Each structure stands twice: as C-alpha cells, then as structure tokens.
C-alpha cells in the first residue's frame, strides 16, 4: 500500500504543527484578549467554511464553557443573515480559513469590518486576502499543505481557537488554567495516538471495502470531530459520509441502514453509555460498527471493529485526540480504492466555486 502521498505526511506532522502554532501565537492571543476587554467587546462570532468551520465546532465547547462573553459559531455563509443584529463595534469576529482565499470567509469579515467590529483572521497564509482584510491576524504554523483534504491545519486551527477561548475566560475562572495546561499537552498525545492507532487502521481497511455509507457521531468536542471525520472520508475516499452528535444518532434514520452501512461512534468515558446504546441500536438494523474508544472501554462486544486510543484528554479538548484516527482511516481507505487522496476528482471544480474572484488556492 503506497504511502507516497502528501496527506499521510501531513497527518504525522500535526503534533509539531500544533506545538509551533500555540507557541508562536501566545503573545498575540494574550494581546487580543486584553484588546477585547479594553474595546468593550460584548460578543464573539467565529465563522469558517468546510474544515475551518468544523475546526471551530471542535473548539466550541471550550468557548461555551469558559468565554466570559456570548459566543456564536456558524458557517461564514450564514453570518450575513444575522449580521444586522449581531455585528457592531462591540463584536469580535474571527474568520477562519487555512488558505485565506475562500470567498465567503473573506466576505463575512469584510462585512464585519464595515460594521465596525473587531476583525481577526485566522489563517495559515500571512499575505492572503483574508489576512489583508482583517485588523488582526493569527497565523497558524502548519507550513505547506499540498492537499485538498486538510489535516494538520484542522488540528492547528482547532487548537488555536481553544487557546483563544481560554484567553477570553474570566480572571476568576480557575478551571481555565488547568485546561490550558491540558491543551499544551495535546501535541504529545496526538503523536502517541497516531503511533498507537495507525497500524490498527491499516489492518482493518480490507474489511471496509464493502461499505458504501458511513455515519460518524460524537459528543462535546467530538461532535466537531465527527463532522470533520465524515468530511475527510467523503473528500479523500469518495464514500458517502454524514455526521451527527452522539445522542442524535439514536434518533437518526437508522431504520434504513443495512450491511453496507458503517457506523462510527466516537466514545469517551463521559458518554460511554450513550455510545454503547448507539452501537447496539445500529446493530439491530444491520449496520456494521467501528468504535473509536477511550482506553478501558470494552466496545468489542457491540462493535465489529475497534480503534482504542492510548489515552484521552480533557472532555472539552478530546476532539484533537480523536481526529487523527479518522484522518488515517480516510487516507488508507482512499489509497485502497486506488484514489489520490491529495487531489480528489472534484477538487478543481470545487475550488473554482469557492475561491474569491481572481485568487488561487496556495500550493494547489
């Protein structure tokens, strides 16, 4: 099985990319938090498209739990519907785009600037149109990513957004400091996860060739991970994939599932009961099941396939640890199907529709 594509290299680079991103942005994050207080910011809006949006959803629980302000997280394309009521000079708007060239992310930030908001670009390209549009820029440090399905930049964006959320915590929030310590340990844990799960993913790939529909589900930070994992499987391996939160998997139309469906619940210690119920229900309707599970959880009795993580993290940060096995799954599944995971057949058509006029995707 070939491993000559860029995508697998970038998955392995994720831990170092996240470490560089957190280190290089620490001063800017602290300054932004101070500026937000001094500017009388009353609400925060985070927007993005595609994997930039799912990265924001991964970080959402940290914002909801810690940020001392109301926080709205939405696709950049949705913000225009609410901007007249939500965006003003006391609003902090963060637009996330790895390339900084996606038209809707740029348009959302331009509109926010026009309404007097404090505008921040989070991007991997310092001279991108998004960075030029913003008042402030947080530059992720993943380096080149010559693939359409993004991997390491999703990790860096989600981790940097989590850091911003903790910086916006109230001074008396004692839990924020402990969570920041946990966040700083994630590069090491991501590396361990990749090392511990990659071979297990490779071994199960031949058995996955029968599946034509995938459903990924997770709760908390893992809800965003489920969204991102499904996107990667669909982008790279061209398998129909959808995502939902773990609780709503019990309410999804599993009645139409069959042996061609693969259900992938992301099960942590906090939601193991719901995860177990989801596995059992999916099995009753004939679907096959692949559990991505925290250590110590016995999912083997209800799942045909299990990826056990070497360890897990704080429940609000867990998405960073659960994502790499799904990225590996998407990569090896694509290669097994004879596809190029770096450049899916749909890539050029999609890019022509989403890039700002006259702009190009960096490295592609």
Tab-separated table of C-alpha atoms in Angstrom:
chain	number	residue	atom	x	y	z
A	1	UNK	CA	0.000	0.000	0.000
A	2	UNK	CA	1.569	3.256	-1.103
A	3	UNK	CA	2.305	5.969	1.414
A	4	UNK	CA	3.805	8.379	-1.108
A	5	UNK	CA	1.022	10.956	-0.909
A	6	UNK	CA	1.365	14.237	0.956
A	7	UNK	CA	-1.702	13.616	3.112
A	8	UNK	CA	-0.111	10.894	5.263
A	9	UNK	CA	2.978	13.027	5.767
A	10	UNK	CA	0.866	15.925	6.955
A	11	UNK	CA	-1.086	13.761	9.396
A	12	UNK	CA	2.226	12.826	11.008
A	13	UNK	CA	3.293	16.476	11.082
A	14	UNK	CA	0.200	17.556	13.045
A	15	UNK	CA	1.728	17.375	16.554
A	16	UNK	CA	4.682	19.607	15.684
A	17	UNK	CA	2.430	21.950	13.692
A	18	UNK	CA	0.148	22.406	16.700
A	19	UNK	CA	3.089	22.988	19.022
A	20	UNK	CA	4.512	25.683	16.737
A	21	UNK	CA	1.110	27.310	16.342
A	22	UNK	CA	0.428	27.528	20.061
A	23	UNK	CA	3.927	28.819	20.816
A	24	UNK	CA	4.082	31.392	18.025
A	25	UNK	CA	0.645	32.864	18.776
A	26	UNK	CA	0.764	33.038	22.566
A	27	UNK	CA	1.659	36.714	22.726
A	28	UNK	CA	-0.883	37.660	20.043
A	29	UNK	CA	-3.643	35.711	21.789
A	30	UNK	CA	-2.986	37.418	25.104
A	31	UNK	CA	-2.897	40.824	23.430
A	32	UNK	CA	-6.161	40.104	21.629
A	33	UNK	CA	-7.847	39.133	24.901
A	34	UNK	CA	-6.704	42.395	26.524
A	35	UNK	CA	-7.791	44.393	23.481
A	36	UNK	CA	-11.230	42.748	23.607
A	37	UNK	CA	-11.698	43.860	27.209
A	38	UNK	CA	-10.432	47.383	26.562
A	39	UNK	CA	-12.687	47.699	23.493
A	40	UNK	CA	-15.768	46.702	25.461
A	41	UNK	CA	-16.413	43.600	23.322
A	42	UNK	CA	-19.785	42.098	24.242
A	43	UNK	CA	-19.980	39.067	21.948
A	44	UNK	CA	-17.749	36.803	19.890
A	45	UNK	CA	-18.566	35.306	16.491
A	46	UNK	CA	-16.431	32.564	14.915
A	47	UNK	CA	-17.022	31.720	11.249
A	48	UNK	CA	-15.459	29.443	8.660
A	49	UNK	CA	-16.294	27.151	5.780
A	50	UNK	CA	-15.556	23.469	5.280
A	51	UNK	CA	-12.809	22.178	7.573
A	52	UNK	CA	-12.309	25.665	9.010
A	53	UNK	CA	-15.893	25.562	10.239
A	54	UNK	CA	-15.565	22.044	11.663
A	55	UNK	CA	-12.384	23.151	13.470
A	56	UNK	CA	-14.446	25.907	15.093
A	57	UNK	CA	-17.105	23.393	16.124
A	58	UNK	CA	-14.369	21.257	17.704
A	59	UNK	CA	-13.379	24.284	19.787
A	60	UNK	CA	-16.965	25.311	20.573
A	61	UNK	CA	-17.246	23.527	23.957
A	62	UNK	CA	-14.247	25.455	25.300
A	63	UNK	CA	-15.830	28.758	24.240
A	64	UNK	CA	-19.213	27.818	25.679
A	65	UNK	CA	-17.721	26.693	28.978
A	66	UNK	CA	-15.066	29.351	29.537
A	67	UNK	CA	-15.513	32.501	27.454
A	68	UNK	CA	-16.952	35.247	29.611
A	69	UNK	CA	-18.992	36.505	26.638
A	70	UNK	CA	-21.764	35.122	24.418
A	71	UNK	CA	-20.199	33.123	21.566
A	72	UNK	CA	-21.750	32.294	18.197
A	73	UNK	CA	-20.163	29.720	15.900
A	74	UNK	CA	-21.578	29.424	12.400
A	75	UNK	CA	-20.669	28.898	8.749
A	76	UNK	CA	-19.364	32.104	7.194
A	77	UNK	CA	-22.146	31.897	4.624
A	78	UNK	CA	-24.743	32.195	7.403
A	79	UNK	CA	-23.424	35.310	9.099
A	80	UNK	CA	-24.968	37.791	6.600
A	81	UNK	CA	-28.437	36.677	7.738
A	82	UNK	CA	-27.735	37.789	11.319
A	83	UNK	CA	-25.088	40.497	10.966
A	84	UNK	CA	-27.537	43.421	11.198
A	85	UNK	CA	-28.481	42.303	14.720
A	86	UNK	CA	-25.246	40.692	15.935
A	87	UNK	CA	-22.320	42.593	14.434
A	88	UNK	CA	-21.339	46.047	15.655
A	89	UNK	CA	-18.340	47.831	17.113
A	90	UNK	CA	-18.553	45.708	20.267
A	91	UNK	CA	-18.366	42.415	18.414
A	92	UNK	CA	-15.237	40.324	17.927
A	93	UNK	CA	-15.467	38.424	14.624
A	94	UNK	CA	-12.914	35.706	13.886
A	95	UNK	CA	-12.948	34.334	10.345
A	96	UNK	CA	-11.056	31.065	9.922
A	97	UNK	CA	-9.626	29.969	6.572
A	98	UNK	CA	-6.433	27.992	6.114
A	99	UNK	CA	-5.809	29.455	2.673
A	100	UNK	CA	-7.285	32.853	3.471
A	101	UNK	CA	-8.715	32.868	-0.048
A	102	UNK	CA	-12.207	31.392	0.400
A	103	UNK	CA	-14.703	33.979	-0.809
A	104	UNK	CA	-17.396	33.538	1.845
A	105	UNK	CA	-14.898	33.729	4.718
A	106	UNK	CA	-13.493	36.940	3.236
A	107	UNK	CA	-16.915	38.439	2.556
A	108	UNK	CA	-18.050	37.750	6.129
A	109	UNK	CA	-15.019	39.542	7.534
A	110	UNK	CA	-15.325	42.474	5.127
A	111	UNK	CA	-18.926	42.949	6.224
A	112	UNK	CA	-17.861	42.806	9.880
A	113	UNK	CA	-15.199	45.455	9.261
A	114	UNK	CA	-17.822	47.643	7.610
A	115	UNK	CA	-20.000	47.363	10.705
A	116	UNK	CA	-17.148	48.443	12.981
A	117	UNK	CA	-16.405	45.039	14.503
A	118	UNK	CA	-13.015	43.995	15.805
A	119	UNK	CA	-11.995	41.699	12.946
A	120	UNK	CA	-9.499	38.845	13.217
A	121	UNK	CA	-8.275	36.488	10.511
A	122	UNK	CA	-7.090	33.018	11.500
A	123	UNK	CA	-5.191	31.655	8.521
A	124	UNK	CA	-2.094	29.753	7.513
A	125	UNK	CA	-1.081	32.313	4.877
A	126	UNK	CA	0.128	35.681	6.140
A	127	UNK	CA	-0.284	37.511	2.809
A	128	UNK	CA	-3.703	36.052	2.000
A	129	UNK	CA	-6.666	38.221	1.121
A	130	UNK	CA	-8.301	37.326	4.443
A	131	UNK	CA	-5.261	38.493	6.403
A	132	UNK	CA	-5.187	41.722	4.393
A	133	UNK	CA	-8.875	42.313	5.141
A	134	UNK	CA	-8.586	41.917	8.911
A	135	UNK	CA	-7.409	44.286	11.611
A	136	UNK	CA	-5.512	41.484	13.352
A	137	UNK	CA	-4.248	38.128	12.105
A	138	UNK	CA	-3.461	34.885	13.935
A	139	UNK	CA	-1.212	32.836	11.654
A	140	UNK	CA	-1.230	29.071	12.089
A	141	UNK	CA	2.148	27.403	11.626
A	142	UNK	CA	1.417	24.131	9.840
A	143	UNK	CA	3.599	25.007	6.853
A	144	UNK	CA	2.786	23.839	3.309
A	145	UNK	CA	-0.267	21.618	2.854
A	146	UNK	CA	-0.369	20.488	-0.762
A	147	UNK	CA	-3.624	18.550	-0.421
A	148	UNK	CA	-7.274	19.356	-0.933
A	149	UNK	CA	-8.390	17.405	2.183
A	150	UNK	CA	-6.782	19.357	5.006
A	151	UNK	CA	-5.433	17.538	8.071
A	152	UNK	CA	-2.717	19.289	10.057
A	153	UNK	CA	-4.276	22.724	9.501
A	154	UNK	CA	-7.529	21.491	11.059
A	155	UNK	CA	-5.619	20.463	14.169
A	156	UNK	CA	-3.781	23.795	14.349
A	157	UNK	CA	-6.925	25.884	13.819
A	158	UNK	CA	-8.962	23.938	16.386
A	159	UNK	CA	-6.160	24.079	18.934
A	160	UNK	CA	-5.560	27.802	18.418
A	161	UNK	CA	-9.272	28.537	18.749
A	162	UNK	CA	-9.324	26.568	22.012
A	163	UNK	CA	-6.440	28.720	23.221
A	164	UNK	CA	-8.369	31.872	22.322
A	165	UNK	CA	-11.402	30.600	24.220
A	166	UNK	CA	-9.305	30.086	27.352
A	167	UNK	CA	-7.777	33.551	26.966
A	168	UNK	CA	-11.291	35.022	26.985
A	169	UNK	CA	-12.130	33.353	30.309
A	170	UNK	CA	-12.944	35.494	33.316
A	171	UNK	CA	-9.984	36.121	35.669
A	172	UNK	CA	-11.717	34.181	38.450
A	173	UNK	CA	-12.175	31.089	36.245
A	174	UNK	CA	-9.762	28.725	37.994
A	175	UNK	CA	-10.576	25.823	35.661
A	176	UNK	CA	-9.241	27.718	32.644
A	177	UNK	CA	-5.643	27.475	33.860
A	178	UNK	CA	-5.905	23.714	34.324
A	179	UNK	CA	-7.460	23.343	30.883
A	180	UNK	CA	-4.690	25.444	29.351
A	181	UNK	CA	-2.143	23.071	30.873
A	182	UNK	CA	-4.039	20.155	29.316
A	183	UNK	CA	-4.174	21.898	25.937
A	184	UNK	CA	-0.412	22.335	25.959
A	185	UNK	CA	-0.017	18.573	26.406
A	186	UNK	CA	-2.004	17.751	23.273
A	187	UNK	CA	0.857	17.694	20.741
A	188	UNK	CA	2.459	14.824	22.659
A	189	UNK	CA	-0.859	12.995	22.969
A	190	UNK	CA	-1.641	13.419	19.260
A	191	UNK	CA	1.736	11.912	18.400
A	192	UNK	CA	1.082	8.948	20.696
A	193	UNK	CA	-2.362	8.464	19.185
A	194	UNK	CA	-1.029	8.335	15.633
A	195	UNK	CA	1.708	5.883	16.621
A	196	UNK	CA	-0.695	3.658	18.544
A	197	UNK	CA	-3.576	3.531	16.041
A	198	UNK	CA	-2.098	3.706	12.541
A	199	UNK	CA	-1.358	0.002	12.167
A	200	UNK	CA	-4.804	-0.948	13.513
A	201	UNK	CA	-6.400	1.306	10.893
A	202	UNK	CA	-4.277	-0.209	8.105
A	203	UNK	CA	-5.233	-3.749	9.121
A	204	UNK	CA	-8.964	-3.105	9.007
A	205	UNK	CA	-9.015	-1.367	5.608
A	206	UNK	CA	-9.544	-4.549	3.503
A	207	UNK	CA	-12.678	-5.350	5.502
A	208	UNK	CA	-14.097	-1.855	4.941
A	209	UNK	CA	-14.313	-2.131	1.164
A	210	UNK	CA	-17.911	-3.401	1.316
A	211	UNK	CA	-19.292	-0.212	2.877
A	212	UNK	CA	-20.966	2.479	0.780
A	213	UNK	CA	-22.376	4.729	3.539
A	214	UNK	CA	-20.695	5.999	6.706
A	215	UNK	CA	-22.206	7.709	9.728
A	216	UNK	CA	-19.846	9.323	12.271
A	217	UNK	CA	-21.062	10.575	15.652
A	218	UNK	CA	-19.550	12.206	18.714
A	219	UNK	CA	-20.441	14.496	21.595
A	220	UNK	CA	-18.803	17.599	23.036
A	221	UNK	CA	-15.626	18.424	21.140
A	222	UNK	CA	-16.053	15.116	19.333
A	223	UNK	CA	-19.158	16.447	17.587
A	224	UNK	CA	-16.915	18.738	15.569
A	225	UNK	CA	-14.521	15.825	15.093
A	226	UNK	CA	-17.378	13.720	13.721
A	227	UNK	CA	-18.219	16.477	11.234
A	228	UNK	CA	-14.591	16.745	10.177
A	229	UNK	CA	-14.035	12.979	10.038
A	230	UNK	CA	-17.055	12.455	7.812
A	231	UNK	CA	-15.866	15.264	5.546
A	232	UNK	CA	-12.417	13.683	5.223
A	233	UNK	CA	-13.810	10.241	4.397
A	234	UNK	CA	-16.034	11.762	1.733
A	235	UNK	CA	-13.350	14.086	0.307
A	236	UNK	CA	-10.486	11.601	0.178
A	237	UNK	CA	-12.130	8.184	-0.214
A	238	UNK	CA	-15.291	9.244	-2.111
A	239	UNK	CA	-17.523	7.336	0.321
A	240	UNK	CA	-20.866	8.912	1.220
A	241	UNK	CA	-20.380	10.064	4.812
A	242	UNK	CA	-22.510	12.060	7.239
A	243	UNK	CA	-22.095	13.161	10.847
A	244	UNK	CA	-24.271	13.868	13.833
A	245	UNK	CA	-23.927	14.264	17.576
A	246	UNK	CA	-23.822	11.018	19.503
A	247	UNK	CA	-27.188	11.490	21.202
A	248	UNK	CA	-28.977	12.201	17.937
A	249	UNK	CA	-27.521	9.063	16.393
A	250	UNK	CA	-30.252	7.335	18.406
A	251	UNK	CA	-32.846	9.454	16.546
A	252	UNK	CA	-31.315	9.273	13.071
A	253	UNK	CA	-32.956	7.201	10.329
A	254	UNK	CA	-31.026	4.041	11.210
A	255	UNK	CA	-34.083	2.075	10.150
A	256	UNK	CA	-32.848	2.327	6.547
A	257	UNK	CA	-29.372	1.065	7.486
A	258	UNK	CA	-28.114	-2.231	6.124
A	259	UNK	CA	-24.921	-4.256	5.909
A	260	UNK	CA	-23.489	-1.616	3.547
A	261	UNK	CA	-23.550	1.000	6.311
A	262	UNK	CA	-20.647	1.630	8.707
A	263	UNK	CA	-21.489	3.466	11.935
A	264	UNK	CA	-18.521	5.141	13.674
A	265	UNK	CA	-19.281	6.428	17.191
A	266	UNK	CA	-16.518	8.326	18.977
A	267	UNK	CA	-16.888	7.091	22.544
A	268	UNK	CA	-15.279	8.810	25.520
A	269	UNK	CA	-15.519	7.986	29.214
A	270	UNK	CA	-18.137	10.717	29.629
A	271	UNK	CA	-20.549	9.362	27.010
A	272	UNK	CA	-19.892	5.624	27.111
A	273	UNK	CA	-23.487	4.706	27.989
A	274	UNK	CA	-24.890	6.629	25.014
A	275	UNK	CA	-22.178	5.205	22.793
A	276	UNK	CA	-22.946	1.652	23.843
A	277	UNK	CA	-26.654	2.170	23.192
A	278	UNK	CA	-25.882	3.595	19.749
A	279	UNK	CA	-23.736	0.576	18.891
A	280	UNK	CA	-26.457	-1.831	19.948
A	281	UNK	CA	-29.178	0.039	18.048
A	282	UNK	CA	-27.112	0.225	14.865
A	283	UNK	CA	-26.516	-3.498	15.050
A	284	UNK	CA	-30.238	-4.234	15.314
A	285	UNK	CA	-30.768	-2.515	11.956
A	286	UNK	CA	-27.995	-4.469	10.267
A	287	UNK	CA	-25.285	-1.813	10.139
A	288	UNK	CA	-21.664	-2.652	10.919
A	289	UNK	CA	-19.898	-0.706	13.630
A	290	UNK	CA	-16.417	0.771	14.149
A	291	UNK	CA	-15.929	2.246	17.616
A	292	UNK	CA	-13.193	4.790	18.293
A	293	UNK	CA	-12.968	4.351	22.034
A	294	UNK	CA	-11.175	5.639	25.095
A	295	UNK	CA	-8.835	3.189	26.829
A	296	UNK	CA	-10.599	0.906	29.273
A	297	UNK	CA	-13.881	0.838	27.368
A	298	UNK	CA	-14.978	-2.599	26.161
A	299	UNK	CA	-16.637	-1.764	22.853
A	300	UNK	CA	-15.666	-5.076	21.273
A	301	UNK	CA	-18.820	-6.771	22.433
A	302	UNK	CA	-21.009	-4.432	20.380
A	303	UNK	CA	-18.710	-3.406	17.510
A	304	UNK	CA	-17.135	-5.422	14.720
A	305	UNK	CA	-14.131	-3.089	14.614
A	306	UNK	CA	-12.497	-1.086	17.408
A	307	UNK	CA	-9.791	1.576	17.439
A	308	UNK	CA	-8.672	2.060	21.044
A	309	UNK	CA	-6.876	5.292	21.861
A	310	UNK	CA	-3.761	5.028	24.071
A	311	UNK	CA	-5.178	7.725	26.347
A	312	UNK	CA	-7.696	10.528	26.211
A	313	UNK	CA	-7.761	14.131	27.233
A	314	UNK	CA	-9.956	16.631	28.965
A	315	UNK	CA	-13.526	16.099	27.638
A	316	UNK	CA	-13.677	19.623	26.166
A	317	UNK	CA	-10.410	19.054	24.267
A	318	UNK	CA	-10.834	15.393	23.281
A	319	UNK	CA	-11.620	16.182	19.661
A	320	UNK	CA	-7.942	16.866	18.998
A	321	UNK	CA	-7.091	13.298	20.033
A	322	UNK	CA	-9.972	11.511	18.321
A	323	UNK	CA	-9.450	13.190	14.941
A	324	UNK	CA	-6.150	11.587	13.784
A	325	UNK	CA	-7.553	8.015	13.588
A	326	UNK	CA	-10.347	9.302	11.339
A	327	UNK	CA	-7.811	11.117	9.153
A	328	UNK	CA	-5.792	7.901	8.900
A	329	UNK	CA	-8.943	5.991	8.040
A	330	UNK	CA	-9.801	8.422	5.242
A	331	UNK	CA	-6.265	8.282	3.866
A	332	UNK	CA	-5.778	4.500	3.810
A	333	UNK	CA	-9.314	3.910	2.566
A	334	UNK	CA	-8.691	6.285	-0.359
A	335	UNK	CA	-5.407	4.595	-1.273
A	336	UNK	CA	-7.023	1.143	-1.070
A	337	UNK	CA	-9.662	2.338	-3.539
A	338	UNK	CA	-6.972	3.450	-5.964
A	339	UNK	CA	-7.662	7.153	-5.410
A	340	UNK	CA	-5.287	10.062	-4.969
A	341	UNK	CA	-6.196	11.483	-1.538
A	342	UNK	CA	-4.236	14.683	-2.189
A	343	UNK	CA	-6.256	15.687	-5.247
A	344	UNK	CA	-9.783	14.236	-5.388
A	345	UNK	CA	-11.531	14.312	-8.759
A	346	UNK	CA	-13.843	17.071	-7.527
A	347	UNK	CA	-11.026	19.375	-6.375
A	348	UNK	CA	-10.724	21.847	-9.255
A	349	UNK	CA	-14.471	22.196	-9.767
A	350	UNK	CA	-14.994	22.864	-6.086
A	351	UNK	CA	-12.153	25.377	-5.820
A	352	UNK	CA	-13.423	27.361	-8.776
A	353	UNK	CA	-16.720	27.802	-6.935
A	354	UNK	CA	-15.400	28.826	-3.512
A	355	UNK	CA	-12.305	30.954	-4.129
A	356	UNK	CA	-12.502	34.727	-4.194
A	357	UNK	CA	-12.542	36.111	-7.776
A	358	UNK	CA	-9.093	36.153	-9.317
A	359	UNK	CA	-7.491	34.332	-6.362
A	360	UNK	CA	-5.800	30.926	-6.194
A	361	UNK	CA	-5.539	28.285	-3.505
A	362	UNK	CA	-1.975	28.359	-2.091
A	363	UNK	CA	0.104	25.324	-3.128
A	364	UNK	CA	-2.654	23.910	-5.331
